[in-house]
Coordinates of C-alpha atoms in Angstrom, one line a residue:
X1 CA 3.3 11.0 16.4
X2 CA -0.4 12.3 16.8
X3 CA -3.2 10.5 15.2
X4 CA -3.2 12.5 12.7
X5 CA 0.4 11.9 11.6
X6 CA 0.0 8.2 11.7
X7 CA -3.6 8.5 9.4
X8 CA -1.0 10.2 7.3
X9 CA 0.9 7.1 6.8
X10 CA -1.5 4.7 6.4
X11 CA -3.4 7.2 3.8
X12 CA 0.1 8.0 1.8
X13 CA 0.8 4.1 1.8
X14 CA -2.6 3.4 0.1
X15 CA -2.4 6.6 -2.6
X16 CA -5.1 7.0 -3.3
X17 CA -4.7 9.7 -6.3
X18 CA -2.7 7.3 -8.0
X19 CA -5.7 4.8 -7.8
X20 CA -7.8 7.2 -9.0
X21 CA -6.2 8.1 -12.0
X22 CA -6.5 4.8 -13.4
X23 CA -8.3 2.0 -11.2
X24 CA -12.4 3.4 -12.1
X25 CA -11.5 3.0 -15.8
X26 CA -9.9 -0.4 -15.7
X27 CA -12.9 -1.7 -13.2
X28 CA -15.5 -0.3 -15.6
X29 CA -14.6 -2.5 -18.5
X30 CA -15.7 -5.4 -16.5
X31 CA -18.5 -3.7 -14.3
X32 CA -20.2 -1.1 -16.7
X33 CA -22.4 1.0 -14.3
X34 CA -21.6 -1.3 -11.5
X35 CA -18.4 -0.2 -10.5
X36 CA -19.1 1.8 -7.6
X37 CA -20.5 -1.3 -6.1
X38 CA -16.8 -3.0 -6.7
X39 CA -15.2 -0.2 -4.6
X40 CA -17.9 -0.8 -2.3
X41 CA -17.3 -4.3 -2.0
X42 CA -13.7 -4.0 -1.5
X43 CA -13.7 -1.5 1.1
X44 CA -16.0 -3.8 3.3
X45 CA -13.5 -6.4 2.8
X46 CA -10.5 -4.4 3.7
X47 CA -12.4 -3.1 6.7
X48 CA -12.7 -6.9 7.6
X49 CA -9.0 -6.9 7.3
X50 CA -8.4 -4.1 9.7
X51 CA -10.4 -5.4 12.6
X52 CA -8.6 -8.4 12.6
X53 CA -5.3 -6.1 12.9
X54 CA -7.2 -3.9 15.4
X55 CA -8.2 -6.4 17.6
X56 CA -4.1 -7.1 17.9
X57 CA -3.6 -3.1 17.7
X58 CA -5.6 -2.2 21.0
X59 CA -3.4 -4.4 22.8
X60 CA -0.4 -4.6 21.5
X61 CA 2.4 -1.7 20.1
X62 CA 5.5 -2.8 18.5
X63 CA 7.7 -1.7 15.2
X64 CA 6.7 -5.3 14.0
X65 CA 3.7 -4.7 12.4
X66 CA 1.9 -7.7 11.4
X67 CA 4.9 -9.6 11.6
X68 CA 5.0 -9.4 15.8
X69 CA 0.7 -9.4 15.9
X70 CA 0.7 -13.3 13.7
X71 CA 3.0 -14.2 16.4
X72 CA 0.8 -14.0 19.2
X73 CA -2.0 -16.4 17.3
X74 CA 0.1 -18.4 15.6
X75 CA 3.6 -18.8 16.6
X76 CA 7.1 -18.1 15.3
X77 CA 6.7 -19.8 11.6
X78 CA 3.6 -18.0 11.4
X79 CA 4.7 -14.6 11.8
X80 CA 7.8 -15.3 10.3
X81 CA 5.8 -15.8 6.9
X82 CA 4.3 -12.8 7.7
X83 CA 6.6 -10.5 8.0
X84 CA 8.5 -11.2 4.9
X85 CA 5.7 -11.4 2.8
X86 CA 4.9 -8.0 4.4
X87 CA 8.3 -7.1 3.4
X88 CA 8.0 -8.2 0.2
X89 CA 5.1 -5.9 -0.3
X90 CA 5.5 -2.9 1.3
X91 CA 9.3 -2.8 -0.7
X92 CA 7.7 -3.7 -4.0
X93 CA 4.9 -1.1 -3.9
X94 CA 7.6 1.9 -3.1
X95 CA 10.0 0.4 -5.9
X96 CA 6.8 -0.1 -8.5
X97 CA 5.8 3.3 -7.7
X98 CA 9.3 4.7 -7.8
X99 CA 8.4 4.1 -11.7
X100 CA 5.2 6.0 -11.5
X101 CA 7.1 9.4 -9.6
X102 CA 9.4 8.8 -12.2
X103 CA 6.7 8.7 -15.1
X104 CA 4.9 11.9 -13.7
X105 CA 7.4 13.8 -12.6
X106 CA 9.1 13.7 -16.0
X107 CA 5.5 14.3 -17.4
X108 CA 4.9 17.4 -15.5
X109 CA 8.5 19.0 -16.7
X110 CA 8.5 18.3 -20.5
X111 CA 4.4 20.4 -19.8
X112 CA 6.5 22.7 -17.7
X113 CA 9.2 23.5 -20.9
X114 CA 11.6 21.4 -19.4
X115 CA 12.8 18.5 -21.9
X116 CA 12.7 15.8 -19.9
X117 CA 12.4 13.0 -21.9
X118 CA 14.2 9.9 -23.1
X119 CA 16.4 7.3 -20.9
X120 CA 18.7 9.6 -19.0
X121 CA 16.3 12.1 -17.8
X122 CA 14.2 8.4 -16.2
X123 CA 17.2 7.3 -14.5
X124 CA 18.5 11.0 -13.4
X125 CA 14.6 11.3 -11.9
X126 CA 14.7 7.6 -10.3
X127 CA 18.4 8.2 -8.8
X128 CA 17.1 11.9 -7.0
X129 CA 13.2 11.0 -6.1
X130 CA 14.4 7.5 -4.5
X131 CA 17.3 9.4 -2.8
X132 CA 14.9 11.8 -1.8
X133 CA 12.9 9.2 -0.3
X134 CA 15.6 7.6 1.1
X135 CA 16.6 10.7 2.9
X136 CA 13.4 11.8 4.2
X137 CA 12.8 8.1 5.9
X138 CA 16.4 8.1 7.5
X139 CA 15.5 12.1 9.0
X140 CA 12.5 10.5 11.1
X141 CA 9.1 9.5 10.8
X142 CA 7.8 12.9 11.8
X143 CA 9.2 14.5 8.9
X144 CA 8.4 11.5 6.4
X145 CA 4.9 11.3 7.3
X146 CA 4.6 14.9 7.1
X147 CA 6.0 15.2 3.7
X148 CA 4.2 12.3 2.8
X149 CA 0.8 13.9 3.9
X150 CA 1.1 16.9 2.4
X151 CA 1.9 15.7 -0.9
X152 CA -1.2 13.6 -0.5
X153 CA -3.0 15.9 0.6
X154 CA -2.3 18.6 -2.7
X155 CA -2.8 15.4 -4.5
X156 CA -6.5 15.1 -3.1
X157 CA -7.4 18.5 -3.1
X158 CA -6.5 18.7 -7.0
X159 CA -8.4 16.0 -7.7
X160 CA -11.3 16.7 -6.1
X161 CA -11.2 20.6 -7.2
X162 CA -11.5 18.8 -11.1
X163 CA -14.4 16.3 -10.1
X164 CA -17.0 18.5 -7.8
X165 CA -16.2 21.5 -10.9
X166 CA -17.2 19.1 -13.8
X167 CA -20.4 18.1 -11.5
X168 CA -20.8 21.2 -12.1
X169 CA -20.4 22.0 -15.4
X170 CA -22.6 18.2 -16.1
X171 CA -25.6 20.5 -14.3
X172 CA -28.1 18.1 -14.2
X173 CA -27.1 15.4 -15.8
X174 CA -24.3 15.0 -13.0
X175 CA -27.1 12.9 -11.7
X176 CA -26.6 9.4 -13.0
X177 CA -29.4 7.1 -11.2
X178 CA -28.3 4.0 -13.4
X179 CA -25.2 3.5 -11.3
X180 CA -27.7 3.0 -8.0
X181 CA -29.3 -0.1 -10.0
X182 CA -29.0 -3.4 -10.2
X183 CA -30.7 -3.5 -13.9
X184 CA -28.0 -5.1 -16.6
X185 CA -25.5 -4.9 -13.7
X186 CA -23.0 -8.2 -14.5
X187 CA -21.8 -9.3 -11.3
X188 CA -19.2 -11.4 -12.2
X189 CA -17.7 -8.1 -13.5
X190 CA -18.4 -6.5 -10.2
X191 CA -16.6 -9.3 -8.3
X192 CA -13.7 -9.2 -10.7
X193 CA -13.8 -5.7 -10.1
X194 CA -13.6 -5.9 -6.4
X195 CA -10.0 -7.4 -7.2
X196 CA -8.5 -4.2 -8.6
X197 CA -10.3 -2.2 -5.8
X198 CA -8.6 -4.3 -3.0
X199 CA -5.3 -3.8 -4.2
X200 CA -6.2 -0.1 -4.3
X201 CA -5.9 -0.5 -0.6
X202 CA -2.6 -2.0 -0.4
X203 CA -0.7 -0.7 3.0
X204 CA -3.3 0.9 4.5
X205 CA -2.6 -1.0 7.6
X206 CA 1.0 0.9 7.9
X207 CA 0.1 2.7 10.8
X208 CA 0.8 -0.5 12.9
X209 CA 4.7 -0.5 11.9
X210 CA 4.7 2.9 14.1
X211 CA 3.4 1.3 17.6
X212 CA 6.7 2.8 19.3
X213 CA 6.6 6.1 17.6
X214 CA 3.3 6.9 18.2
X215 CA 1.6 8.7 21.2
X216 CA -1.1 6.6 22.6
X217 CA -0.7 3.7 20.4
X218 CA -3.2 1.5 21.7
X219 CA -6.4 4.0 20.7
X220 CA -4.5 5.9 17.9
X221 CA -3.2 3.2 15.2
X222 CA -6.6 1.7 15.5
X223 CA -8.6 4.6 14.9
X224 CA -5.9 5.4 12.0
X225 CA -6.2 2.1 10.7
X226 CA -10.1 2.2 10.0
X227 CA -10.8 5.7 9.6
X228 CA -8.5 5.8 6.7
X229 CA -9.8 3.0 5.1
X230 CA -13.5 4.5 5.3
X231 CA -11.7 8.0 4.4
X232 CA -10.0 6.3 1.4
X233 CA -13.1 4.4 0.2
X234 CA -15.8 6.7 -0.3
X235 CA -13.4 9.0 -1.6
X236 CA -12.9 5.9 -4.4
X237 CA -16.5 5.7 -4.6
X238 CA -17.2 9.5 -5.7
X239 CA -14.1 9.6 -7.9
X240 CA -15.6 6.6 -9.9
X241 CA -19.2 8.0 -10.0
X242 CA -18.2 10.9 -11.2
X243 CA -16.2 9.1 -13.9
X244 CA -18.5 7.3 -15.2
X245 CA -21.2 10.0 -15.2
X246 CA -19.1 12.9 -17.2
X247 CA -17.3 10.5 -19.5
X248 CA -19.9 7.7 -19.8
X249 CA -19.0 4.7 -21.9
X250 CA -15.7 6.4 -23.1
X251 CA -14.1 5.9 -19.7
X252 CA -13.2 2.4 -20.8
X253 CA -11.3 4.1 -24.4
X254 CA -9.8 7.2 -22.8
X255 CA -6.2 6.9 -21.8
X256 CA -6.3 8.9 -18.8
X257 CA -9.5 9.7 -17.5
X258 CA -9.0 12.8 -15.2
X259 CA -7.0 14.6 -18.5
X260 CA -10.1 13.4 -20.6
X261 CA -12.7 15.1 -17.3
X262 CA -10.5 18.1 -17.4
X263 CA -10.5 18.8 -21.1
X264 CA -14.1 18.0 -22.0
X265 CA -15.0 20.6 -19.1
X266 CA -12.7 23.1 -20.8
X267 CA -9.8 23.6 -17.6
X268 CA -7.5 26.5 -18.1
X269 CA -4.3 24.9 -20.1
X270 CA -2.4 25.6 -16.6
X271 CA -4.1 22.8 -14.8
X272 CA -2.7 20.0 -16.8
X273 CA 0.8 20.3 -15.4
X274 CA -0.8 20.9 -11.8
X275 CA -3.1 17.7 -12.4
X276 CA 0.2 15.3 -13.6
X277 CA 2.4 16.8 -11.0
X278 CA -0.3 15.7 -8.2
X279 CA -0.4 12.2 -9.2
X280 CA 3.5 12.1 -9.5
X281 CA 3.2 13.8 -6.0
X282 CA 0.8 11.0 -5.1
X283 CA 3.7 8.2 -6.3
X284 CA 6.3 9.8 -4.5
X285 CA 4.1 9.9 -1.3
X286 CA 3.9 5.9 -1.8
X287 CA 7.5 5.6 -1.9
X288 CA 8.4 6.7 0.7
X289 CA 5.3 5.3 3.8
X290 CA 6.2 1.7 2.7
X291 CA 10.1 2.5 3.1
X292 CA 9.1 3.3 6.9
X293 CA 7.6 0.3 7.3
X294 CA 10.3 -2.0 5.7
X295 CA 12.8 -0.1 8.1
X296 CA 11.0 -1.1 10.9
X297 CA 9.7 -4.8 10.3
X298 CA 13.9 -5.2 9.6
X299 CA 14.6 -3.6 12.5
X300 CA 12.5 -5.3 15.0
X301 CA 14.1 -8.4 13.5
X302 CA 17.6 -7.3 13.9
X303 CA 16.3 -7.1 17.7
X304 CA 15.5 -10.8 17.6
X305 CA 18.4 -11.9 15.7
X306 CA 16.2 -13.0 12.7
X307 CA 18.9 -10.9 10.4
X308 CA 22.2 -9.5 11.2
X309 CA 22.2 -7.7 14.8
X310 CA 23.5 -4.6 13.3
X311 CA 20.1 -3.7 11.1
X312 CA 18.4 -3.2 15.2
X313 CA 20.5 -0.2 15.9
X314 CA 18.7 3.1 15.6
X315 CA 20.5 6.3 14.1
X316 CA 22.0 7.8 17.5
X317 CA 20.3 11.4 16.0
X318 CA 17.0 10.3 13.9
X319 CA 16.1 7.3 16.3
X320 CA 15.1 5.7 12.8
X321 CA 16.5 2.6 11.5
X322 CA 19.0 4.3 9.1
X323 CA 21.1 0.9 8.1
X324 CA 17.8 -0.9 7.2
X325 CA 17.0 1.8 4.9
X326 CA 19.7 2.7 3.4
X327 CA 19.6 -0.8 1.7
X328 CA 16.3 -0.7 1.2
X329 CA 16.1 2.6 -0.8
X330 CA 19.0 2.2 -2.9
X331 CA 17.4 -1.5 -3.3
X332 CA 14.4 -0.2 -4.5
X333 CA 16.3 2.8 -6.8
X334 CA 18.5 0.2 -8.7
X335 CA 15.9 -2.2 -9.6
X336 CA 14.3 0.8 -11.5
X337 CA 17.3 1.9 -12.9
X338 CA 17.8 -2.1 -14.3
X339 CA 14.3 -1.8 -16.1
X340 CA 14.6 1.5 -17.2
X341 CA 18.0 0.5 -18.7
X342 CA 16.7 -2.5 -20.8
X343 CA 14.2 0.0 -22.4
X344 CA 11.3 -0.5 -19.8
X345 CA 8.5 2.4 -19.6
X346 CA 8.1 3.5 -16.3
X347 CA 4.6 2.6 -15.9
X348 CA 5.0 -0.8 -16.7
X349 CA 7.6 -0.7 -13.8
X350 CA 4.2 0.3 -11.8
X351 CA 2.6 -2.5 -13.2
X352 CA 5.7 -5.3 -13.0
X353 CA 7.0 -4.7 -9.4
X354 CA 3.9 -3.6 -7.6
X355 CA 1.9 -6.8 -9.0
X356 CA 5.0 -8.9 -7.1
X357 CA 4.7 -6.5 -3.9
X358 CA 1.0 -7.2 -4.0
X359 CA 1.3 -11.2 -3.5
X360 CA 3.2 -9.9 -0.3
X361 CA 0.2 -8.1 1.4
X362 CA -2.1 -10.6 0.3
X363 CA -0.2 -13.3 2.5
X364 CA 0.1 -11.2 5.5
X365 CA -3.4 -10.0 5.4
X366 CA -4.6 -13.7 5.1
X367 CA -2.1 -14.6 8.0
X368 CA -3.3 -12.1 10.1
X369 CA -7.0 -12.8 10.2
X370 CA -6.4 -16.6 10.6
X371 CA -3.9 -15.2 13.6
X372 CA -6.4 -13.0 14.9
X373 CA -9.2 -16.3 15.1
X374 CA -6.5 -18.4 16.8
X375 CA -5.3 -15.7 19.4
X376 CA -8.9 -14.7 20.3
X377 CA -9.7 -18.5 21.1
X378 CA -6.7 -18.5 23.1
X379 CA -7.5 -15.3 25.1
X380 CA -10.9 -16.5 25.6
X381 CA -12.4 -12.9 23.9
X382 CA -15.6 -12.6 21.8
X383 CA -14.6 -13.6 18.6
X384 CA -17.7 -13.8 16.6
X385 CA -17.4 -10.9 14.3
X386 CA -13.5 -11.8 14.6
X387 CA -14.9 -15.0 13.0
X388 CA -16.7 -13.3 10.2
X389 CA -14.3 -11.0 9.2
X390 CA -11.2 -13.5 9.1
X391 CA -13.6 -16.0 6.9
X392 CA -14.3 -12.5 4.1
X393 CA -10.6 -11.5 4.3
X394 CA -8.8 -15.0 4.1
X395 CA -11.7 -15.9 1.3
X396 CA -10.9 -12.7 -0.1
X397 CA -7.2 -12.9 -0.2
X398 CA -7.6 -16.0 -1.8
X399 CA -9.8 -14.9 -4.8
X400 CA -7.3 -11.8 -5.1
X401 CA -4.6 -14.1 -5.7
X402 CA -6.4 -17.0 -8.1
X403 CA -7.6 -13.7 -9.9
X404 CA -4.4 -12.5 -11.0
X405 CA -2.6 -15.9 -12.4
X406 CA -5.9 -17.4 -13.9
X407 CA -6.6 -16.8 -16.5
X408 CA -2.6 -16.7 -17.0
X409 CA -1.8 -13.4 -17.8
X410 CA 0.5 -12.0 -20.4
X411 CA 4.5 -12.1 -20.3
X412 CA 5.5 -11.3 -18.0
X413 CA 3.2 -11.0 -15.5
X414 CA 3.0 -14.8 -15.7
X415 CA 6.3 -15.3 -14.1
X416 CA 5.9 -12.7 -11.3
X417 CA 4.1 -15.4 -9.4
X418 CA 7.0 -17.5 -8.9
X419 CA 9.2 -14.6 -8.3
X420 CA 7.3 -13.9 -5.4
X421 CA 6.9 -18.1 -4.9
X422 CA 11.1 -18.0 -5.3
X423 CA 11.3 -15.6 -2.6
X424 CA 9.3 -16.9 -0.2
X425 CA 11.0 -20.4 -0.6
X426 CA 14.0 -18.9 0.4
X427 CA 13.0 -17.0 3.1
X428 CA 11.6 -20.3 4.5
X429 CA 15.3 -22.1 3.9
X430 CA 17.0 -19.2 6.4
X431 CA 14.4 -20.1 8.9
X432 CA 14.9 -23.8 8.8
X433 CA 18.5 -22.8 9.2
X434 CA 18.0 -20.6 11.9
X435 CA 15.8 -23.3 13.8
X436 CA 18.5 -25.9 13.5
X437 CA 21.4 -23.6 14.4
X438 CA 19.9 -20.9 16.6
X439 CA 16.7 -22.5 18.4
X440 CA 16.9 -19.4 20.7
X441 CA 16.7 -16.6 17.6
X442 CA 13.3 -19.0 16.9
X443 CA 11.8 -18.6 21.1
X444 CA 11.7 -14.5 20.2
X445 CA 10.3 -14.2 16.9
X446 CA 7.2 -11.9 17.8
X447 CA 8.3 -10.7 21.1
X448 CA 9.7 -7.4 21.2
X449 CA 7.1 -4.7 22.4
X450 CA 7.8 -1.0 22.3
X451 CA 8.5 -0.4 25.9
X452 CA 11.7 -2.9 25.1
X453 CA 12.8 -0.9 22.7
X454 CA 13.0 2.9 24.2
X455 CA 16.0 5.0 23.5
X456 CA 18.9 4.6 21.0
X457 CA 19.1 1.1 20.0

């Protein structure tokens, strides 16, 4: 895979349209005029994440992802933890935003003239987008990552046509100097803020899972990693300017914000459908880049002998991790078909299973900058700006997390918490058992590089 192909992943993982369509309005009740200092603020933090997972990137390339780099700071437990609560997130965000394709998608055919509504169409649409997914992750990474960027891309591009023409139409008053002030700004709202903008950044390290796919891993998946972050961020920060300055204070009343922009600034009745059918495009596009990475974090421990030896076998065609992912995907389809059954709306489903994926990638970004301080110190490399950017990530992490169960939030995000608690206390019993009856499987957590791992297999 070139570098742009693997940008593609990390971008597609992180989707942004879908962030846009939502994550300006529900920043601004809190911020006001400040909320293009919240997206600020969290894309300095994520870049703090991504040099910590950098600084492991330009040396090492693996299908491990986090889960090998925590190893080589802090050991076997450590990047055991890791890896499942990178599991844990990149499979929750591609089952949460199964719901939100789902949601879309059936959106864009009842504009279309196609009835799609009620239970059975949501399953029907869950059951082919998921297999769809599915299939295009089992075909190889190339194709995936392709399909995935593309969508994205039309996604983008739709987007963006909407805001730069309703600059336009503003005329002059697209110039809105009050959100470049401090005046009346609350900053408690701006930090609280920052929260939802992290986790608008969500997998955007997924170009790491891709270490034996890629060409020239050790420049590419670094420069991917980054660039996509700045790419993604100050595309967040002119979609929520322009928000706020063509919808003003109604941005925190309007149900969907970019519908609101593109019917206050009189878009051709065509556009709707084209605008819902890119931010379904946008959630389908998530589905499948975390799928990749699930495959592969599984895989690399099938090597090892963490799970069953037959999940590190490659498909003898794709050369993907076909076993891993076809109980991943159908995983990820029947949880949504469970919800949707017992009368859940789809976007809730977004809401639910992504906030439990989201616990997952706040562990393993927390592990990974305290990883990154010990294996520096170990290598004997500069580590001061390693220093400062673990202490804003791990700090960050941390607020992230007391953010979302404090104040306790309403059933049933309340319990979601010790779902993802539940699941990491188990994953910790199979280790213990795995110590005490294979000490061995223990020695090679973390050690499997890509030039192991060439070939079928």
């Amino acid at each position: 895979m070139s570098g742009p192909e693997l940008a593609a992943q990390a971008i597609a993982n992180i989707a942004p349209s879908a962030v846009i369509a939502f994550t300006a309005a529900g920043i601004y009740l809190g911020a006001g005029n400040g909320t293009i200092y919240s997206f600020i603020l969290a894309t300095l933090v994520i870049l703090a994440v991504g040099y910590c997972v950098v600084v492991f990137a330009r040396r090492h390339a693996s299908a491990g992802s986090l889960y090998t780099y925590v190893a080589k700071g802090l050991g076997p437990f450590g990047a055991y933890l890791a890896g499942i609560a990178l599991l844990v997130g990149c499979w929750g965000i591609a089952a949460g935003s199964l719901g939100g394709a789902v949601s879309y998608m059936s959106q864009f055919l009842v504009l279309i003239g196609v009835p799609a509504e009620g239970m059975g169409w949501s399953m029907a649409l869950a059951v082919v987008l998921g297999g769809l997914a599915t299939l295009f992750t089992i075909r190889g990474i190339r194709l995936s990552a392709r399909v995935s960027l593309v969508l994205e891309l039309v996604s983008v591009a739709i987007i963006l046509v909407l805001l730069v023409l309703a600059l336009v139409w503003a005329g002059p008053a697209a110039w809105d100097p009050a959100q470049f002030s401090l005046e009346g700004v609350p900053f408690q709202g701006v930090a609280a803020g920052m929260v939802l903008g992290i986790l608008g950044f969500v997998g955007f390290s997924s170009a790491d899972a891709l270490g034996r796919e890629a060409k020239n891993p050790y420049v590419a998946i670094p420069r991917a990693i980054m660039w996509s972050a700045v790419t993604v961020g100050v595309l967040y920060v002119f979609a929520a300017y322009t928000q706020i300055a063509i919808l003003g204070e109604d941005l925190a009343t309007v149900a969907s914000p970019l519908e609101a922009i593109a019917t206050q600034i009189g878009m051709p009745a065509w556009f709707a459908p084209l605008l819902t059918f890119g931010v379904g495009a946008s959630f389908f596009a998530v589905v499948v880049a975390p799928l990749n990475v699930v495959g592969r974090i599984i895989y690399v421990m099938g090597k090892e002998g963490v799970v069953a030896e037959r999940f590190g076998r490659t498909h003898e065609r794709h050369l993907t991790p076909h076993r891993v992912l076809l109980v991943a995907g159908p995983a990820a389809i029947a949880l949504d078909l469970v919800l949707l059954g017992i009368g859940v709306n789809p976007m809730d489903i977004v809401v639910w299973v992504d906030t439990y994926g989201t616990y997952g990638y706040m562990v393993a970004y927390a592990l990974v900058a305290i990883a990154c301080v010990a294996y520096t110190r170990r290598e004997k490399m500069r580590n001061g700006l390693v220093w400062l950017c673990a202490v804003v990530s791990v700090g960050a992490m941390a607020y992230v997390f007391f953010a979302n169960v404090w104040p306790v939030p309403a059933w049933p995000l309340n319990v979601i918490p010790y779902l993802f608690l539940i699941t990491m206390v188990a994953a910790i019993a199979w280790y213990l058992h795995l110590a005490k009856h294979r000490p061995e499987v223990i020695a090679a957590i973390g050690n499997t590089e890509t030039d192991a791992l060439d070939g079928v297999g």
